[in-house]
JSON list of C-alpha atoms in Angstrom, two decimals:
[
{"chain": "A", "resi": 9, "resn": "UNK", "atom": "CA", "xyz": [0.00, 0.00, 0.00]},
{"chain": "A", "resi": 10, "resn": "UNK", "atom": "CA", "xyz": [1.39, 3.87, -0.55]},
{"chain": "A", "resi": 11, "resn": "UNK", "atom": "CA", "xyz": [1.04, 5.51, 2.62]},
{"chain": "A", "resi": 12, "resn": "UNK", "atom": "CA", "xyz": [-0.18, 8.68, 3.10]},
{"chain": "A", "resi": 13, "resn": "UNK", "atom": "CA", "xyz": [1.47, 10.98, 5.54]},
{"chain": "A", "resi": 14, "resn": "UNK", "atom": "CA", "xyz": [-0.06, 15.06, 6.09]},
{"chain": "A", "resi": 15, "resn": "UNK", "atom": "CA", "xyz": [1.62, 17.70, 8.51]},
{"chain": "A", "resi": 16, "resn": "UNK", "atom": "CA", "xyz": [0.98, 19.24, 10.48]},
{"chain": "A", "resi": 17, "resn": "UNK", "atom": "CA", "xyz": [-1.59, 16.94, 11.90]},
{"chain": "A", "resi": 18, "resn": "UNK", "atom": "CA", "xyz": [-3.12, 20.14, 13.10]},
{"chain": "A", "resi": 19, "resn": "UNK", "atom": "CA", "xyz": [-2.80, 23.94, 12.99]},
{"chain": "A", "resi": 20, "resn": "UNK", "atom": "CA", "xyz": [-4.47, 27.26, 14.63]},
{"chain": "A", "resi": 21, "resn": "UNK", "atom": "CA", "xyz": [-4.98, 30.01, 11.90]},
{"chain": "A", "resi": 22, "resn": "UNK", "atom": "CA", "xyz": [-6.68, 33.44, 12.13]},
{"chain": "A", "resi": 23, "resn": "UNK", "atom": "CA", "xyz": [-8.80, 34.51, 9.68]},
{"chain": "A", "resi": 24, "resn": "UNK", "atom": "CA", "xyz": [-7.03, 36.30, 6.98]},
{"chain": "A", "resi": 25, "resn": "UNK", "atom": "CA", "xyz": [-3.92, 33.83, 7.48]},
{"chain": "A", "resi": 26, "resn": "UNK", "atom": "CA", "xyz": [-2.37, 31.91, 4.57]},
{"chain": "A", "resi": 27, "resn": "UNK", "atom": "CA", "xyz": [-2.61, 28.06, 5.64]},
{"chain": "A", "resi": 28, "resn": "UNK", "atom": "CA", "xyz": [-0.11, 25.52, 3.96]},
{"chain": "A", "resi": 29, "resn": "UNK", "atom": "CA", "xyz": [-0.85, 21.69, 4.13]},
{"chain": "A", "resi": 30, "resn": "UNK", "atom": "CA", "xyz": [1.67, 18.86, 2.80]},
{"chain": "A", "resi": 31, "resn": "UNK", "atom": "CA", "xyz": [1.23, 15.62, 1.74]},
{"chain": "A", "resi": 32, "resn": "UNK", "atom": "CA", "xyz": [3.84, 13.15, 1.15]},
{"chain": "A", "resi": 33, "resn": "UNK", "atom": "CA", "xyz": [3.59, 9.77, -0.38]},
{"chain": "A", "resi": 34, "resn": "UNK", "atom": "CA", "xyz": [5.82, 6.78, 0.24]},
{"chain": "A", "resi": 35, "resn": "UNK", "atom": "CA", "xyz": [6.67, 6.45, -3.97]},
{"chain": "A", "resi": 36, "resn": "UNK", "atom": "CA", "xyz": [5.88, 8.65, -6.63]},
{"chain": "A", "resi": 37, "resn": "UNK", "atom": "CA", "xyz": [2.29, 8.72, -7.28]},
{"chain": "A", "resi": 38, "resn": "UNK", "atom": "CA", "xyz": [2.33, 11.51, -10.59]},
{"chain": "A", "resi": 39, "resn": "UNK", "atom": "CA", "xyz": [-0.54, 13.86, -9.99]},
{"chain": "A", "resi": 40, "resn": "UNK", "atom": "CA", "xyz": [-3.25, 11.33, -9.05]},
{"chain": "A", "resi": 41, "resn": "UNK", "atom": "CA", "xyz": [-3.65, 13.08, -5.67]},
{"chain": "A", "resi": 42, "resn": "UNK", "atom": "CA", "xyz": [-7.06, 14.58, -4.39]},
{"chain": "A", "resi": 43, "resn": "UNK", "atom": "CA", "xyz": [-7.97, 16.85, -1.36]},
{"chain": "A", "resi": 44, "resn": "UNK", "atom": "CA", "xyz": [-11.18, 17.13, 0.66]},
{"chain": "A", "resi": 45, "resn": "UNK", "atom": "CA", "xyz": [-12.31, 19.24, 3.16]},
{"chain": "A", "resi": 46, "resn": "UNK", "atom": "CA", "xyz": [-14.54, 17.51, 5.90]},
{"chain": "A", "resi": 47, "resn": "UNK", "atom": "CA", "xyz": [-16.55, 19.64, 8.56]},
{"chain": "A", "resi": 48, "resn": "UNK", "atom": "CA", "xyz": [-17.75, 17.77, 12.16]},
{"chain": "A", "resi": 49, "resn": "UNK", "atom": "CA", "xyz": [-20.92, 15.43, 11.31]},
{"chain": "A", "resi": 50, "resn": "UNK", "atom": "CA", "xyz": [-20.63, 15.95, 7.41]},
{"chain": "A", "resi": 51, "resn": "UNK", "atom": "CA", "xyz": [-19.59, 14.28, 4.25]},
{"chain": "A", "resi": 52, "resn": "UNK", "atom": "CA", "xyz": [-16.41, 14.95, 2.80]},
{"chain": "A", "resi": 53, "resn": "UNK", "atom": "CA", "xyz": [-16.25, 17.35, -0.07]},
{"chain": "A", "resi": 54, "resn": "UNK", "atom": "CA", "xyz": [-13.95, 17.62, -2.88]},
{"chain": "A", "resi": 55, "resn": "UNK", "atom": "CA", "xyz": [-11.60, 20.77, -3.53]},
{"chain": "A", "resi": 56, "resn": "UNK", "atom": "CA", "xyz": [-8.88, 19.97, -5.58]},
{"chain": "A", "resi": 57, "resn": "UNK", "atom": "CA", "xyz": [-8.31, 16.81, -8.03]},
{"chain": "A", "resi": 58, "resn": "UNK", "atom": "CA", "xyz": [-5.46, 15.97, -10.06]},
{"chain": "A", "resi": 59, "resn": "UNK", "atom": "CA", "xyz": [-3.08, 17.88, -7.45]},
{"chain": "A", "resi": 60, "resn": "UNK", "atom": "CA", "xyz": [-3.59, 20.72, -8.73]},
{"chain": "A", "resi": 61, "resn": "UNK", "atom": "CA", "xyz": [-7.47, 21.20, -10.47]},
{"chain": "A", "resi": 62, "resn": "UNK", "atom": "CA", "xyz": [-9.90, 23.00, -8.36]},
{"chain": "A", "resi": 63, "resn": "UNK", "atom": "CA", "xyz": [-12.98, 21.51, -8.52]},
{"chain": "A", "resi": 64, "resn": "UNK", "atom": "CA", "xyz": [-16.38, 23.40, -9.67]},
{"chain": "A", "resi": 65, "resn": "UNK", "atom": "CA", "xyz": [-17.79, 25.80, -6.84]},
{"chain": "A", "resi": 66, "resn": "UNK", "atom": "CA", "xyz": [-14.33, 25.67, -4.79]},
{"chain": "A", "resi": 67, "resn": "UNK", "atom": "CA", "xyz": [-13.69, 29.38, -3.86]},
{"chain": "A", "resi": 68, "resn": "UNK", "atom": "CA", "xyz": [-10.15, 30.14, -5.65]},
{"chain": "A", "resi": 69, "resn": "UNK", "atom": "CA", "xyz": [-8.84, 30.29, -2.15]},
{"chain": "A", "resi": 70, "resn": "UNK", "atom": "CA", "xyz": [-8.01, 27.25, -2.54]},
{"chain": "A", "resi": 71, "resn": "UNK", "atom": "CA", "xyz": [-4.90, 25.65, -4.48]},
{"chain": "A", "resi": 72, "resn": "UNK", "atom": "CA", "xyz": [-3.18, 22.54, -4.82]},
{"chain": "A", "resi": 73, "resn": "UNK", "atom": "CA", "xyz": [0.73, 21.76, -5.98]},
{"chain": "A", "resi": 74, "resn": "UNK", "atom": "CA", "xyz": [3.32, 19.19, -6.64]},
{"chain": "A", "resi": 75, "resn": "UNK", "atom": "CA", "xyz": [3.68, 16.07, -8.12]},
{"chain": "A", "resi": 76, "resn": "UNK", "atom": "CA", "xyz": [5.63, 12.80, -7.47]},
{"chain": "A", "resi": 77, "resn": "UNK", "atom": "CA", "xyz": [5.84, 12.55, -4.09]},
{"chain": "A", "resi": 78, "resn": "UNK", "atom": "CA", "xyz": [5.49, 15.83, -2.33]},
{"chain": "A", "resi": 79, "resn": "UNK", "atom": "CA", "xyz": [1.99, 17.98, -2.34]},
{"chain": "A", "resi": 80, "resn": "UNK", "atom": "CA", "xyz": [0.71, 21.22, -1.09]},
{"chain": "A", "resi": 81, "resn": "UNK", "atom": "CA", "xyz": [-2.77, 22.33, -0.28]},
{"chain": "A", "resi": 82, "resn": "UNK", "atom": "CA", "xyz": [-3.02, 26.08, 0.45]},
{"chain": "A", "resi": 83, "resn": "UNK", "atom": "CA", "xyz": [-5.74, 28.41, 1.48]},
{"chain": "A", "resi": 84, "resn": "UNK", "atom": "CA", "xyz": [-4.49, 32.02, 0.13]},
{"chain": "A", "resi": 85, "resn": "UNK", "atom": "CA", "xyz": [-6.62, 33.88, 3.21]},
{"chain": "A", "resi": 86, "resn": "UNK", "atom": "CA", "xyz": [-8.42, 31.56, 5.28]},
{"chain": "A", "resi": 87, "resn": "UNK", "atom": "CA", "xyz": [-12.16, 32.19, 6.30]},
{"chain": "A", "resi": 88, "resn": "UNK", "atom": "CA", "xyz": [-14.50, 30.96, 9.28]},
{"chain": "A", "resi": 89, "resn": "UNK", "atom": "CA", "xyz": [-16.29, 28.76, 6.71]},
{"chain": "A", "resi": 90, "resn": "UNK", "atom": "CA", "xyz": [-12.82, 27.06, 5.90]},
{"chain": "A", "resi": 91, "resn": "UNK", "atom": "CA", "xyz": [-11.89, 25.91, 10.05]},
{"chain": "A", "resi": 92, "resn": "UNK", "atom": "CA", "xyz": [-12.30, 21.95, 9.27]},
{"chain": "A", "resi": 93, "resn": "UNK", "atom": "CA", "xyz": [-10.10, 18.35, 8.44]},
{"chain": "A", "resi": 94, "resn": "UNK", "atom": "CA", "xyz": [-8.42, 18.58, 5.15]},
{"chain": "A", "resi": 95, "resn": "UNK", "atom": "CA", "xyz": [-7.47, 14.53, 3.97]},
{"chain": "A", "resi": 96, "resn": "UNK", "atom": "CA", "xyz": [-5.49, 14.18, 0.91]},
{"chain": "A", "resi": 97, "resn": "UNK", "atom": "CA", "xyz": [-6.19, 10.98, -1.29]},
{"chain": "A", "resi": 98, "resn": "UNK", "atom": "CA", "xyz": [-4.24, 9.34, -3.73]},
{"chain": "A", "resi": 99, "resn": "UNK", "atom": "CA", "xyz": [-5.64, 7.67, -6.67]},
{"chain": "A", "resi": 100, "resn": "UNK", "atom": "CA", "xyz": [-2.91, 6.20, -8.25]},
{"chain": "A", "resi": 101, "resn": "UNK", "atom": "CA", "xyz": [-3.02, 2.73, -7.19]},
{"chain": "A", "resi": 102, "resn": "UNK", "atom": "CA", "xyz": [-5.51, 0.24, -4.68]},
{"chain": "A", "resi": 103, "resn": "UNK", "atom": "CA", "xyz": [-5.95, 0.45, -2.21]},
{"chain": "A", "resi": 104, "resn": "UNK", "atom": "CA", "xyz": [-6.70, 4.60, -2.87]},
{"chain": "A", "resi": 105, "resn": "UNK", "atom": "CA", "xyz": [-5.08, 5.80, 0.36]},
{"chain": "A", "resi": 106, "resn": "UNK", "atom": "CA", "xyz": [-6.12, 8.87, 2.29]},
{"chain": "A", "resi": 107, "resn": "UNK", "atom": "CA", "xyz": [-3.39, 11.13, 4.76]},
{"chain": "A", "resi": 108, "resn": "UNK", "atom": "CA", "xyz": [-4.34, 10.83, 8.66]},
{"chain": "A", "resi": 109, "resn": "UNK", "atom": "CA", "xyz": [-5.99, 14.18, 8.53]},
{"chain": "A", "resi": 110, "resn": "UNK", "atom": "CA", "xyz": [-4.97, 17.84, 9.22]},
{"chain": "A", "resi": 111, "resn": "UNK", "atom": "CA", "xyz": [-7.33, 20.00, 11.57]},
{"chain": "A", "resi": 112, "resn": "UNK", "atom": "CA", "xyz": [-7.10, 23.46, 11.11]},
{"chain": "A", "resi": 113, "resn": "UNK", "atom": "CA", "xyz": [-8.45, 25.48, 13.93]},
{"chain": "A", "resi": 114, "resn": "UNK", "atom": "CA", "xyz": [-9.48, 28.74, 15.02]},
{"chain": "A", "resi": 115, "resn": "UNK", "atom": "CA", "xyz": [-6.61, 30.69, 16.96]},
{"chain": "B", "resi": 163, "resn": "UNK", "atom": "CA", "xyz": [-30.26, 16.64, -9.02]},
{"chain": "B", "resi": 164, "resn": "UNK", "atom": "CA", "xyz": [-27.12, 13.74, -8.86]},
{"chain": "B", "resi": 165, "resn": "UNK", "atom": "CA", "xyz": [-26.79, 12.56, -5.53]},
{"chain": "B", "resi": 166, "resn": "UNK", "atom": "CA", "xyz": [-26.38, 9.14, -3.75]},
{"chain": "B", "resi": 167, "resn": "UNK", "atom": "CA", "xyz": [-28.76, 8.49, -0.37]},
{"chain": "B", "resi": 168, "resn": "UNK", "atom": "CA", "xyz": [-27.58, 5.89, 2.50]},
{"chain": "B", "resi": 169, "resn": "UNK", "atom": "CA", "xyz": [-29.54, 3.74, 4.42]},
{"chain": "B", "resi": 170, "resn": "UNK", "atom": "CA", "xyz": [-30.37, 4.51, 7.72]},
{"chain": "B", "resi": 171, "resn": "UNK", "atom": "CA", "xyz": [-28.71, 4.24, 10.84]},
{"chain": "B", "resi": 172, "resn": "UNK", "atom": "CA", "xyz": [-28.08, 0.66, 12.62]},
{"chain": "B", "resi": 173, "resn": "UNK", "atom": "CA", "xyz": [-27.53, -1.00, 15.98]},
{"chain": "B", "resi": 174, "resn": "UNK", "atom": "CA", "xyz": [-26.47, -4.10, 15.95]},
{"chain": "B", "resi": 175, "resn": "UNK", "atom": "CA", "xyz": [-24.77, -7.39, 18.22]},
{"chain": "B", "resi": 176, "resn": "UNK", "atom": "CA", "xyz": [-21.36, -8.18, 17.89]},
{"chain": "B", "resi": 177, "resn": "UNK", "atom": "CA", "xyz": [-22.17, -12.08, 15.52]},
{"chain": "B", "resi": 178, "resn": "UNK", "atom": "CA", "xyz": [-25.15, -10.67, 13.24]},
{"chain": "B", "resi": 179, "resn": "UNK", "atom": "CA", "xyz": [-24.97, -9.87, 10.28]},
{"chain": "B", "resi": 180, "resn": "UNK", "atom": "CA", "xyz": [-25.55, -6.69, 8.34]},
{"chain": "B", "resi": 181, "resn": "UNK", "atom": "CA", "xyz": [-26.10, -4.64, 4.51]},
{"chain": "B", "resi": 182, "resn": "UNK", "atom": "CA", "xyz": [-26.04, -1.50, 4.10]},
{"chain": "B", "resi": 183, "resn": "UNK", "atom": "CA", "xyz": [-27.33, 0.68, 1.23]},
{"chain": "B", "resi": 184, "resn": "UNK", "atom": "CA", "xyz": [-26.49, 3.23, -1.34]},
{"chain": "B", "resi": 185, "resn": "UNK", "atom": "CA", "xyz": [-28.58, 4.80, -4.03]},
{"chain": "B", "resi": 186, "resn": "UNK", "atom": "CA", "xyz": [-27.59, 6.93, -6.85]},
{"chain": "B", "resi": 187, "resn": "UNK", "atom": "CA", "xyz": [-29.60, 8.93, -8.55]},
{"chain": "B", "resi": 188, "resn": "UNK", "atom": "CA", "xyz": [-29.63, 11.62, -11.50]},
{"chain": "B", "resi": 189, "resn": "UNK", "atom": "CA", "xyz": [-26.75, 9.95, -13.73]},
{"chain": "B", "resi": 190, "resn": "UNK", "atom": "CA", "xyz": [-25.99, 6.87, -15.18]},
{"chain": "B", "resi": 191, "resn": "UNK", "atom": "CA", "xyz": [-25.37, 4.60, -11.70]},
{"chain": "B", "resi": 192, "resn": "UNK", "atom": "CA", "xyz": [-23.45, 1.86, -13.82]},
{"chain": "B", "resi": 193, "resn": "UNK", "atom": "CA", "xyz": [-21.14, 3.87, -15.50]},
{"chain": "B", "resi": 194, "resn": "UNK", "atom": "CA", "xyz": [-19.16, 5.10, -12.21]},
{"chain": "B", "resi": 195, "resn": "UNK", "atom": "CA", "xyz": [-17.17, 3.38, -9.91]},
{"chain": "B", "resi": 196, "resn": "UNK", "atom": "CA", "xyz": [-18.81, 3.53, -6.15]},
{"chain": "B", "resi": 197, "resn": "UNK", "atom": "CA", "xyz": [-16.52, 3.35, -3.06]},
{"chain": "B", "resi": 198, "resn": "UNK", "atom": "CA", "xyz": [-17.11, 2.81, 0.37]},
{"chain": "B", "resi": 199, "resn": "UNK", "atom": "CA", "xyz": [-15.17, 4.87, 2.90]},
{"chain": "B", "resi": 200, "resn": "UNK", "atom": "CA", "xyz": [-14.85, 4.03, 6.89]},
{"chain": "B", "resi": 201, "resn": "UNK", "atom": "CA", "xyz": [-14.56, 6.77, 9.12]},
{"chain": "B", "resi": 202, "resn": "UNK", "atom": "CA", "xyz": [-14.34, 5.24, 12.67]},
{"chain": "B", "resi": 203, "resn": "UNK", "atom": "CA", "xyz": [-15.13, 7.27, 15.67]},
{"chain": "B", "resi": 204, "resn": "UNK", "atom": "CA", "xyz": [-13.09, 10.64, 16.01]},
{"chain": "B", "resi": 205, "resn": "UNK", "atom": "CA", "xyz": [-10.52, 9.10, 13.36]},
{"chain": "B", "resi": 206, "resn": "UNK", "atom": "CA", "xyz": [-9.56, 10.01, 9.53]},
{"chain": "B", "resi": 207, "resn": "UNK", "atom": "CA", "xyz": [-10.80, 8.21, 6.53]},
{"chain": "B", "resi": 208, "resn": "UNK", "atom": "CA", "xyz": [-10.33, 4.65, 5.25]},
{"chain": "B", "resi": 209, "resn": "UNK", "atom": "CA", "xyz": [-10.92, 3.66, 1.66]},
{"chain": "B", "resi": 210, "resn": "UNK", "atom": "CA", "xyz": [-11.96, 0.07, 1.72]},
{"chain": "B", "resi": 211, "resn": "UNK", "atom": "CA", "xyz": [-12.91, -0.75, -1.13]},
{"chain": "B", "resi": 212, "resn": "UNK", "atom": "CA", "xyz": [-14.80, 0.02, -4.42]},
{"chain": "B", "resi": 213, "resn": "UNK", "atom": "CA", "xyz": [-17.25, -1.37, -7.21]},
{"chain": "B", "resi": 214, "resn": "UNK", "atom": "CA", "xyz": [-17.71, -1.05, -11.23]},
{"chain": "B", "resi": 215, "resn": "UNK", "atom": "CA", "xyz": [-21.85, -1.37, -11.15]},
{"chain": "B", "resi": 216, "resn": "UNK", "atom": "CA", "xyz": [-21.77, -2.24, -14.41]},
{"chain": "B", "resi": 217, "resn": "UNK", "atom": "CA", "xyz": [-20.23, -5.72, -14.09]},
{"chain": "B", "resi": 218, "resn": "UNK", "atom": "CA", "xyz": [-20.09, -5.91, -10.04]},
{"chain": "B", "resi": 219, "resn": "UNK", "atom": "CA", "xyz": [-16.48, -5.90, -10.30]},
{"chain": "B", "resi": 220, "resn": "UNK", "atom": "CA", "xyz": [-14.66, -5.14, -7.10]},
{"chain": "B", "resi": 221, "resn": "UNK", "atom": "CA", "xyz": [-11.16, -3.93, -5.58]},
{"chain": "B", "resi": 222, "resn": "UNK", "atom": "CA", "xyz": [-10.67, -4.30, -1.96]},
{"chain": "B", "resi": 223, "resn": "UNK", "atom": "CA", "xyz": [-8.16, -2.80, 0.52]},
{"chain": "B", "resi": 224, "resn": "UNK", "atom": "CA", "xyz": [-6.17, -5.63, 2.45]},
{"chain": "B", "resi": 225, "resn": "UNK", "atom": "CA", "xyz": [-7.46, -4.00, 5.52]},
{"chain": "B", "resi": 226, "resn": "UNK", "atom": "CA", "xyz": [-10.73, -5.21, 5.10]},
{"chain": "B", "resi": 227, "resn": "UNK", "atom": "CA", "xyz": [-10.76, -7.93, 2.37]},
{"chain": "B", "resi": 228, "resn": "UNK", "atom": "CA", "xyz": [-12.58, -11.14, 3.93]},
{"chain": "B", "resi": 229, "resn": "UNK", "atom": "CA", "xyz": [-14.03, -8.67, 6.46]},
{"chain": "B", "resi": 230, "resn": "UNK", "atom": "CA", "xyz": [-17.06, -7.13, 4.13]},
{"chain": "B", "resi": 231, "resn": "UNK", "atom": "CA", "xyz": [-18.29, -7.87, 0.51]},
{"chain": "B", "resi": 232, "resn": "UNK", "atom": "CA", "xyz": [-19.39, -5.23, -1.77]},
{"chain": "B", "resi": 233, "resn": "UNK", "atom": "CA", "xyz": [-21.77, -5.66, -4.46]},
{"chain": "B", "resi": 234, "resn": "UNK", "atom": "CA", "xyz": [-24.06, -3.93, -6.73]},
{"chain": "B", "resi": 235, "resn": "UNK", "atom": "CA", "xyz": [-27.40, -4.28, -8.37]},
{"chain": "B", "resi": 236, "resn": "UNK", "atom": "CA", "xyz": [-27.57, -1.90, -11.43]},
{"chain": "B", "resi": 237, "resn": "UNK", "atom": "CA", "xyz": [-31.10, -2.92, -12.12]},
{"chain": "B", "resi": 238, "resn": "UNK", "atom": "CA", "xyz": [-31.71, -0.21, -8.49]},
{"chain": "B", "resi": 239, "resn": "UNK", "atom": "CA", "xyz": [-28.75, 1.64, -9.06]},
{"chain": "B", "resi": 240, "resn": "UNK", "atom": "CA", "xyz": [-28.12, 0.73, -5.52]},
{"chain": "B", "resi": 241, "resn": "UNK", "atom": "CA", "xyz": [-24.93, -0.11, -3.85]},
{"chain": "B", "resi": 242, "resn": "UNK", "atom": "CA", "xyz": [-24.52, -2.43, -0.72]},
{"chain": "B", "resi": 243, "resn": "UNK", "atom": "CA", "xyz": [-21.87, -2.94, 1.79]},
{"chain": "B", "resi": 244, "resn": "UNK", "atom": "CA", "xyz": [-22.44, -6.10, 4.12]},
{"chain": "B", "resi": 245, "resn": "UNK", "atom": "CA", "xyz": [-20.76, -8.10, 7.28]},
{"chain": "B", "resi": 246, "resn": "UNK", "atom": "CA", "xyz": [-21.90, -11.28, 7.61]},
{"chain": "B", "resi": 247, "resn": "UNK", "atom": "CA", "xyz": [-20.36, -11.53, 11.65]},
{"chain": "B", "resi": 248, "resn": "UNK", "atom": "CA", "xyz": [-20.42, -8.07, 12.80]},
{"chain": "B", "resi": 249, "resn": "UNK", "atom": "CA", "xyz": [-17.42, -6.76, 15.27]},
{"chain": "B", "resi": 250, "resn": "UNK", "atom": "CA", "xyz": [-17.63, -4.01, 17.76]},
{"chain": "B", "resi": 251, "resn": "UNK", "atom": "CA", "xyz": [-14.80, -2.89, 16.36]},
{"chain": "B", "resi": 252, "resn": "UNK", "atom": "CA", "xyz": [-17.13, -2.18, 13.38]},
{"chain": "B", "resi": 253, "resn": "UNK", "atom": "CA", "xyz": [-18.66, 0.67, 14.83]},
{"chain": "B", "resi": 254, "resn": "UNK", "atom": "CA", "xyz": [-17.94, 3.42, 12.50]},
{"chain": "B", "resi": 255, "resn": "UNK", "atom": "CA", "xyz": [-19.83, 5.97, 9.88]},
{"chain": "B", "resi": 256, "resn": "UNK", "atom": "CA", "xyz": [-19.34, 4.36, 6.54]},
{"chain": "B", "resi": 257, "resn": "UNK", "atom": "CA", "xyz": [-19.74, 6.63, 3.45]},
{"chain": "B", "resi": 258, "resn": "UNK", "atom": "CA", "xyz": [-20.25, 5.49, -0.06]},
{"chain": "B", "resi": 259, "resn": "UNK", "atom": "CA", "xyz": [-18.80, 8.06, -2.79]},
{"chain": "B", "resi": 260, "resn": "UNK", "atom": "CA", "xyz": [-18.80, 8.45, -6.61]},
{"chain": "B", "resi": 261, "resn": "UNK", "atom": "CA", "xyz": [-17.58, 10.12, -9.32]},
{"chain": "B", "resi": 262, "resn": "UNK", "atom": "CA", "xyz": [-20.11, 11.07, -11.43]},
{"chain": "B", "resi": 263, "resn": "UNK", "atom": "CA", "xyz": [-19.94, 15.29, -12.25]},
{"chain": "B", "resi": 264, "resn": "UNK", "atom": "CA", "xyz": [-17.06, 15.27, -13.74]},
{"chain": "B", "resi": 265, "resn": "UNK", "atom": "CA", "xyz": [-15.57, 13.04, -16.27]},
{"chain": "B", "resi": 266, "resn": "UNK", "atom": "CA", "xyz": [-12.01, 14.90, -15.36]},
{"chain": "B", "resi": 267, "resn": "UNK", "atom": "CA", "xyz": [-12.25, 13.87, -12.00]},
{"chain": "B", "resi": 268, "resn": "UNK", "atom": "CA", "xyz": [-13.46, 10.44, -12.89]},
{"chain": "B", "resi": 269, "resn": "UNK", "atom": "CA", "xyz": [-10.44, 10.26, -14.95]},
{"chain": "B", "resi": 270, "resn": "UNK", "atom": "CA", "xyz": [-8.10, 10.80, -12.23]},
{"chain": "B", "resi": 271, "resn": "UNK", "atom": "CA", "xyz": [-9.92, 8.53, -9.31]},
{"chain": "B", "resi": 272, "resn": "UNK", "atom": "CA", "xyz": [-11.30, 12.00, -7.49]},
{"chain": "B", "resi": 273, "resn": "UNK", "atom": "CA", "xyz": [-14.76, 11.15, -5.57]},
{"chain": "B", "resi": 274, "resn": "UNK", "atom": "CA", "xyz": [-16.87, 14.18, -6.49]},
{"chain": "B", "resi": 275, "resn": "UNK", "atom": "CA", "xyz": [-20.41, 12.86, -5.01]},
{"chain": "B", "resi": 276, "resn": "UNK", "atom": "CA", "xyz": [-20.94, 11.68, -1.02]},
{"chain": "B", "resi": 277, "resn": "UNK", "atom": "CA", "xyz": [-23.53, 9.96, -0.05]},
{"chain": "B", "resi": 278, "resn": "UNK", "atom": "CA", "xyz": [-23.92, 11.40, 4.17]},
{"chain": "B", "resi": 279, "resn": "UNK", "atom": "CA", "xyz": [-22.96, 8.44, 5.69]},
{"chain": "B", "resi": 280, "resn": "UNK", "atom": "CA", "xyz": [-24.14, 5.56, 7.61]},
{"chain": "B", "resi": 281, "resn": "UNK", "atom": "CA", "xyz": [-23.75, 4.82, 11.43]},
{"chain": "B", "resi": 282, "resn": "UNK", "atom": "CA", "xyz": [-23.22, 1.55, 12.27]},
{"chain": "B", "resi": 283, "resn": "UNK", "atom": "CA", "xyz": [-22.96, 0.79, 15.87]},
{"chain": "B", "resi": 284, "resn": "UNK", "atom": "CA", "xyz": [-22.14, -3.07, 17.27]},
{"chain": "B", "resi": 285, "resn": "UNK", "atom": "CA", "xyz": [-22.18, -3.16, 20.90]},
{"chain": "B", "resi": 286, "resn": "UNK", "atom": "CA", "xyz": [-23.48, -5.70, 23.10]}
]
């Protein structure tokens, strides 16, 4: 299996604050690497796709880089709506793999 | 409107068995891969495995191959996920998941569609 491994595992932001979130994989997994945003109680949603494609109705906060092994999610200026778990997921080979989780907090 | 709807929440003995649903609706159900995710409680996200609809063919994760079958009938576009001896371990909200808004995001293994999850609780 490709593991999956985020840091932080969880971060206190103010609103306005630009929030960085990496993902590495244990072997190069190209761009197959996906990012959702899951808020207490609720589905998880789909930002970004492809490592880098933001998917429809995603503010342009939002961003994704990298490729290989090494991958970024960042929020240009977070907002209170945007305090939840970010998971990446890659979808390069099964079993589809998702990070531990990154909780990003109110400070 | 495309969405996929779970069955409702269970209680159950550790030894029973158990399926549990997932309905798509508003696209073509067979022509998407569906994928059941376990998110145990206060924990991350495990993929566990995932079906083609169209011919019921399946990919499990080692975790939980043997553990729970997945199957399909196309005919309901419905999706099941089933134990046949039920752990307390099991206790978890499982979410099925799709792909089918985007054929980019298909393309690339994203899961664009959630269906809001299941609780399954197995307690004595």
């Amino acid at each position: 299996d490709i593991q999956m491994t985020q840091s932080p595992s969880s971060l206190s932001a103010s609103v306005g604050d630009r929030v960085t979130i990496t993902c590495r994989a244990s072997q190069s997994i190209s761009s197959y690497l996906n990012w959702y945003q899951q808020k207490p109680g609720k589905a998880p949603n789909l930002l970004i796709y492809a490592a880098s494609s933001l998917q429809s109705g995603v503010p342009s906060r939002f961003s994704g880089s990298g490729s290989g092994t090494d991958f970024t999610l960042t929020i240009s200026s977070v907002q209170p709506e945007d305090f939840a778990t970010y998971y990446c997921q890659q979808s390069y080979s099964i079993p589809r793999t998702f990070g531990q989780g990154t909780k990003v907090e109110i400070e | 409107e495309v969405q996929l709807v779970q069955s409702g929440a269970e209680v159950k003995k550790p030894g029973e068995s158990l399926r549990i649903s997932c309905k798509g609706s508003g696209y073509s159900f067979a022509s998407y891969w569906i994928t059941w995710v376990r998110q145990m409680p206060g924990k991350g996200l495990e993929w566990m495995g995932r079906i083609d609809p169209s011919d019921s063919y399946t990919n499990y994760s080692p975790s939980f191959q043997g553990h729970v079958t997945i199957s399909a009938d196309k005919s309901i576009s419905t999706a099941y996920l089933q134990w046949s001896s039920l752990k307390a371990s099991d206790t978890a909200r499982y979410y099925c998941a799709s792909s089918p808004r985007r054929i980019a995001v298909a393309v690339q293994g994203g899961m664009d569609v959630w269906g809001q999850g299941t609780t399954v609780t197995v307690s004595s």
